[in-house]
PDB file of C-alpha atoms in Angstrom:
ATOM      1  CA  MET A  30      37.467  99.107 155.153  1.00 93.00           C
ATOM      2  CA  ASP A  31      34.468  97.979 153.167  1.00 95.00           C
ATOM      3  CA  VAL A  32      33.438  99.470 149.861  1.00 97.00           C
ATOM      4  CA  LEU A  33      29.763  99.067 149.118  1.00 96.00           C
ATOM      5  CA  PHE A  34      28.704  99.147 145.471  1.00 96.00           C
ATOM      6  CA  LEU A  35      24.923  99.683 145.376  1.00 94.00           C
ATOM      7  CA  GLY A  36      23.518  98.363 142.150  1.00 92.00           C
ATOM      8  CA  ARG A  37      20.819  99.972 140.030  1.00 92.00           C
ATOM      9  CA  GLU A  38      17.387  98.486 140.371  1.00 89.00           C
ATOM     10  CA  GLY A  39      16.933  95.317 138.322  1.00 90.00           C
ATOM     11  CA  ILE A  40      20.662  94.722 137.753  1.00 92.00           C
ATOM     12  CA  PRO A  41      22.268  91.705 139.368  1.00 94.00           C
ATOM     13  CA  LEU A  42      25.502  93.597 140.053  1.00 95.00           C
ATOM     14  CA  TYR A  43      27.523  90.637 141.422  1.00 96.00           C
ATOM     15  CA  GLN A  44      26.762  88.488 138.359  1.00 96.00           C
ATOM     16  CA  THR A  45      27.274  91.442 135.966  1.00 96.00           C
ATOM     17  CA  LEU A  46      30.729  92.191 137.392  1.00 96.00           C
ATOM     18  CA  LEU A  47      31.861  88.565 137.419  1.00 95.00           C
ATOM     19  CA  ALA A  48      30.608  88.051 133.875  1.00 96.00           C
ATOM     20  CA  SER A  49      33.185  90.572 132.607  1.00 94.00           C
ATOM     21  CA  GLU A  50      36.789  89.559 132.239  1.00 95.00           C
ATOM     22  CA  THR A  51      37.916  93.144 132.932  1.00 94.00           C
ATOM     23  CA  ALA A  52      35.941  93.459 136.148  1.00 95.00           C
ATOM     24  CA  ARG A  53      36.977  89.919 137.237  1.00 94.00           C
ATOM     25  CA  ALA A  54      40.623  90.962 136.750  1.00 95.00           C
ATOM     26  CA  ALA A  55      40.156  94.114 138.827  1.00 95.00           C
ATOM     27  CA  LEU A  56      38.350  92.216 141.634  1.00 95.00           C
ATOM     28  CA  ARG A  57      40.434  89.043 141.612  1.00 93.00           C
ATOM     29  CA  PHE A  58      42.344  89.728 144.838  1.00 92.00           C
ATOM     30  CA  TYR A  59      39.434  91.187 146.825  1.00 93.00           C
ATOM     31  CA  HIS A  60      36.837  88.359 146.996  1.00 92.00           C
ATOM     32  CA  PRO A  61      33.679  90.499 146.520  1.00 96.00           C
ATOM     33  CA  VAL A  62      30.649  89.485 148.584  1.00 96.00           C
ATOM     34  CA  GLU A  63      27.185  89.614 147.091  1.00 95.00           C
ATOM     35  CA  VAL A  64      24.484  91.299 149.135  1.00 92.00           C
ATOM     36  CA  PRO A  65      20.830  91.666 147.959  1.00 90.00           C
ATOM     37  CA  TYR A  66      21.324  95.261 146.887  1.00 91.00           C
ATOM     38  CA  GLY A  67      24.893  95.182 145.520  1.00 93.00           C
ATOM     39  CA  VAL A  68      28.425  94.049 146.231  1.00 96.00           C
ATOM     40  CA  ILE A  69      30.738  94.556 149.222  1.00 96.00           C
ATOM     41  CA  VAL A  70      34.507  94.553 148.729  1.00 97.00           C
ATOM     42  CA  ARG A  71      36.913  94.552 151.693  1.00 96.00           C
ATOM     43  CA  MET A  72      39.861  96.833 151.023  1.00 95.00           C
ATOM     44  CA  ALA A  73      43.081  97.663 152.941  1.00 94.00           C
ATOM     45  CA  SER A  74      42.931 101.453 152.622  1.00 94.00           C
ATOM     46  CA  LEU A  75      41.000 104.402 151.181  1.00 93.00           C
ATOM     47  CA  GLY A  76      43.648 104.806 148.459  1.00 94.00           C
ATOM     48  CA  SER A  77      43.226 101.218 147.271  1.00 95.00           C
ATOM     49  CA  ALA A  78      39.461 101.578 147.399  1.00 96.00           C
ATOM     50  CA  LEU A  79      39.542 104.692 145.219  1.00 96.00           C
ATOM     51  CA  SER A  80      41.899 102.915 142.826  1.00 95.00           C
ATOM     52  CA  LEU A  81      39.514 100.002 142.469  1.00 96.00           C
ATOM     53  CA  VAL A  82      36.595 102.360 141.854  1.00 96.00           C
ATOM     54  CA  SER A  83      38.648 104.084 139.170  1.00 95.00           C
ATOM     55  CA  GLU A  84      39.384 100.731 137.514  1.00 95.00           C
ATOM     56  CA  LEU A  85      35.675  99.880 137.520  1.00 96.00           C
ATOM     57  CA  ARG A  86      34.578 103.335 136.176  1.00 94.00           C
ATOM     58  CA  TRP A  87      32.870 101.895 133.105  1.00 95.00           C
ATOM     59  CA  TYR A  88      30.751  99.533 135.268  1.00 95.00           C
ATOM     60  CA  MET A  89      30.048 102.346 137.771  1.00 93.00           C
ATOM     61  CA  ARG A  90      28.446 104.490 135.113  1.00 95.00           C
ATOM     62  CA  ARG A  91      26.277 101.689 133.750  1.00 96.00           C
ATOM     63  CA  TYR A  92      25.385  99.408 136.630  1.00 96.00           C
ATOM     64  CA  VAL A  93      26.041 101.097 139.972  1.00 94.00           C
ATOM     65  CA  ARG A  94      23.687 103.584 141.688  1.00 92.00           C
ATOM     66  CA  THR A  95      26.385 104.760 144.068  1.00 92.00           C
ATOM     67  CA  VAL A  96      29.497 103.598 145.884  1.00 95.00           C
ATOM     68  CA  LEU A  97      29.946 104.080 149.604  1.00 95.00           C
ATOM     69  CA  PHE A  98      33.151 103.838 151.585  1.00 96.00           C
ATOM     70  CA  GLU A  99      33.084 102.635 155.196  1.00 94.00           C
ATOM     71  CA  ILE A 100      35.016 105.179 157.258  1.00 90.00           C
ATOM     72  CA  GLY A 101      33.939 104.015 160.745  1.00 88.00           C
ATOM     73  CA  SER A 102      31.790 101.494 162.446  1.00 86.00           C
ATOM     74  CA  GLU A 103      28.481 101.632 160.516  1.00 85.00           C
ATOM     75  CA  ILE A 104      29.447 105.000 158.965  1.00 90.00           C
ATOM     76  CA  TYR A 105      29.986 105.409 155.261  1.00 94.00           C
ATOM     77  CA  CYS A 106      30.936 108.334 152.999  1.00 92.00           C
ATOM     78  CA  THR A 107      30.268 109.242 149.450  1.00 93.00           C
ATOM     79  CA  LEU A 108      32.787 109.031 146.601  1.00 94.00           C
ATOM     80  CA  ALA A 109      33.069 112.818 146.505  1.00 92.00           C
ATOM     81  CA  LEU A 110      33.978 113.036 150.209  1.00 90.00           C
ATOM     82  CA  ALA A 111      36.362 110.083 149.997  1.00 92.00           C
ATOM     83  CA  THR A 112      38.102 111.763 147.084  1.00 92.00           C
ATOM     84  CA  GLU A 113      38.324 115.101 148.943  1.00 90.00           C
ATOM     85  CA  VAL A 114      39.722 113.397 152.058  1.00 90.00           C
ATOM     86  CA  TYR A 115      42.310 111.346 150.167  1.00 91.00           C
ATOM     87  CA  TYR A 116      43.507 113.787 147.562  1.00 89.00           C
ATOM     88  CA  GLY A 117      42.821 117.089 149.253  1.00 81.00           C
ATOM     89  CA  ARG A 118      44.097 115.967 152.690  1.00 74.00           C
ATOM     90  CA  GLN A 119      42.704 119.204 154.176  1.00 76.00           C
ATOM     91  CA  ILE A 120      39.476 117.742 155.436  1.00 79.00           C
ATOM     92  CA  ARG A 121      39.611 116.066 158.890  1.00 79.00           C
ATOM     93  CA  LEU A 122      36.587 113.889 159.491  1.00 82.00           C
ATOM     94  CA  HIS A 123      35.131 114.266 162.983  1.00 78.00           C
ATOM     95  CA  SER A 124      32.032 113.217 164.752  1.00 78.00           C
ATOM     96  CA  PRO A 125      29.469 114.677 164.593  1.00 81.00           C
ATOM     97  CA  TRP A 126      29.891 115.358 160.883  1.00 82.00           C
ATOM     98  CA  PRO A 127      27.553 118.201 159.826  1.00 87.00           C
ATOM     99  CA  TYR A 128      26.765 116.895 156.287  1.00 87.00           C
ATOM    100  CA  ARG A 129      24.975 113.622 156.565  1.00 88.00           C
ATOM    101  CA  PHE A 130      22.023 111.624 155.346  1.00 88.00           C
ATOM    102  CA  LEU A 131      20.568 108.196 155.704  1.00 86.00           C
ATOM    103  CA  TYR A 132      20.476 105.855 152.716  1.00 86.00           C
ATOM    104  CA  VAL A 133      17.499 103.515 153.046  1.00 86.00           C
ATOM    105  CA  ILE A 134      17.310 100.005 151.497  1.00 86.00           C
ATOM    106  CA  LYS A 135      13.971  98.253 151.343  1.00 84.00           C
ATOM    107  CA  ASP A 136      12.948  95.082 149.579  1.00 81.00           C
ATOM    108  CA  ARG A 137      16.525  94.501 148.413  1.00 79.00           C
ATOM    109  CA  ALA A 138      16.674  97.872 146.563  1.00 79.00           C
ATOM    110  CA  PHE A 139      17.226 101.592 147.110  1.00 82.00           C
ATOM    111  CA  ALA A 140      14.201 103.123 148.828  1.00 80.00           C
ATOM    112  CA  GLY A 141      15.236 106.733 149.486  1.00 81.00           C
ATOM    113  CA  VAL A 142      17.421 109.288 151.192  1.00 84.00           C
ATOM    114  CA  VAL A 143      16.625 110.904 154.538  1.00 82.00           C
ATOM    115  CA  PRO A 144      18.593 114.199 155.044  1.00 80.00           C
ATOM    116  CA  LEU A 145      19.942 114.749 158.532  1.00 78.00           C
ATOM    117  CA  ASP A 146      20.361 118.036 160.377  1.00 70.00           C
ATOM    118  CA  PRO A 147      23.826 118.623 161.801  1.00 66.00           C
ATOM    119  CA  GLU A 148      22.407 118.183 165.327  1.00 65.00           C
ATOM    120  CA  SER A 149      20.221 115.100 164.694  1.00 65.00           C
ATOM    121  CA  ASP A 150      21.099 111.688 165.955  1.00 62.00           C
ATOM    122  CA  PRO A 151      20.630 108.960 163.267  1.00 57.00           C
ATOM    123  CA  GLU A 152      19.516 106.515 165.983  1.00 60.00           C
ATOM    124  CA  HIS A 153      16.503 108.673 166.693  1.00 54.00           C
ATOM    125  CA  CYS A 154      15.331 109.254 163.103  1.00 57.00           C
ATOM    126  CA  ARG A 155      11.859 108.186 162.292  1.00 55.00           C
ATOM    127  CA  ILE A 156      12.439 105.236 160.053  1.00 57.00           C
ATOM    128  CA  ASP A 157      10.170 102.356 160.928  1.00 55.00           C
ATOM    129  CA  ASP A 158      11.900  98.988 160.795  1.00 52.00           C
ATOM    130  CA  ARG A 159       9.033  97.820 158.573  1.00 55.00           C
ATOM    131  CA  ASP A 160      10.006 100.538 156.141  1.00 68.00           C
ATOM    132  CA  ALA A 161      13.634  99.543 155.721  1.00 74.00           C
ATOM    133  CA  ASP A 162      15.725  96.409 155.401  1.00 77.00           C
ATOM    134  CA  ARG A 163      18.906  98.352 155.995  1.00 84.00           C
ATOM    135  CA  VAL A 164      19.808 101.944 156.754  1.00 85.00           C
ATOM    136  CA  TYR A 165      23.267 103.405 156.142  1.00 87.00           C
ATOM    137  CA  GLU A 166      24.499 106.659 157.764  1.00 88.00           C
ATOM    138  CA  VAL A 167      26.363 108.431 154.931  1.00 91.00           C
ATOM    139  CA  TRP A 168      28.628 111.403 155.315  1.00 89.00           C
ATOM    140  CA  ARG A 169      28.901 113.704 152.312  1.00 91.00           C
ATOM    141  CA  SER A 170      30.958 116.710 151.302  1.00 88.00           C
ATOM    142  CA  GLU A 171      29.690 120.205 151.998  1.00 85.00           C
ATOM    143  CA  SER A 172      29.097 120.791 148.279  1.00 85.00           C
ATOM    144  CA  GLU A 173      26.987 117.651 147.705  1.00 84.00           C
ATOM    145  CA  GLU A 174      23.228 117.695 147.852  1.00 75.00           C
ATOM    146  CA  PRO A 175      21.638 115.245 150.268  1.00 59.00           C
ATOM    147  CA  THR A 176      19.230 113.920 147.636  1.00 52.00           C
ATOM    148  CA  VAL A 177      19.749 111.202 145.125  1.00 47.00           C
ATOM    149  CA  ASP A 178      18.280 111.151 141.588  1.00 45.00           C
ATOM    150  CA  GLU A 179      16.454 107.870 141.102  1.00 37.00           C
ATOM    151  CA  ARG A 180      18.614 106.843 138.145  1.00 33.00           C
ATOM    152  CA  SER A 181      22.060 108.181 139.067  1.00 36.00           C
ATOM    153  CA  ALA A 182      24.610 108.192 141.834  1.00 38.00           C
ATOM    154  CA  GLU A 183      25.383 111.023 144.223  1.00 38.00           C
ATOM    155  CA  HIS A 184      28.610 111.551 142.389  1.00 36.00           C
ATOM    156  CA  THR A 185      28.519 110.216 138.874  1.00 35.00           C
ATOM    157  CA  LEU A 186      31.849 109.404 137.365  1.00 35.00           C
ATOM    158  CA  SER A 187      32.422 111.079 134.029  1.00 38.00           C
ATOM    159  CA  ASP A 188      35.239 110.260 131.620  1.00 40.00           C
ATOM    160  CA  ASP A 189      37.063 113.359 132.833  1.00 42.00           C
ATOM    161  CA  ASP A 190      37.106 112.276 136.437  1.00 39.00           C
ATOM    162  CA  THR A 191      40.224 110.834 137.917  1.00 38.00           C
ATOM    163  CA  VAL A 192      39.833 108.975 141.131  1.00 36.00           C
TER     164      VAL A 192
END
């Protein structure tokens, strides 16, 4: 399972994380990979991925736009949904998932969110290849909104959150 940390615009996330002794210690066994718009970390399980995100909470609030968890081939989910699945254990993910959106990356940075109807096929959405470097299909929880504030993540970690 991959965990994708999407950095805020203008922040070299990979260098920022490795410059910190605390973040380096948390990431030392995972060999993070730098991508133009953030960092990818390969994890063994959802539980270990949530634990890593919790360890990196301080960096999440300051330097990360959002974190996405790969739950299937080319399918990611939000932190809120990953938390509900892992801790609640009442949600059973199934395809097609009714609460989805596309996360668009252009010019090595976040470019926008495209909400999807429950019946729509992400393959047939009108996103011109010239308008995006990469598009992620993201599943969200029912309570989450499919839009993203330009400066914050879908689910911003607060000091009270336990992941």
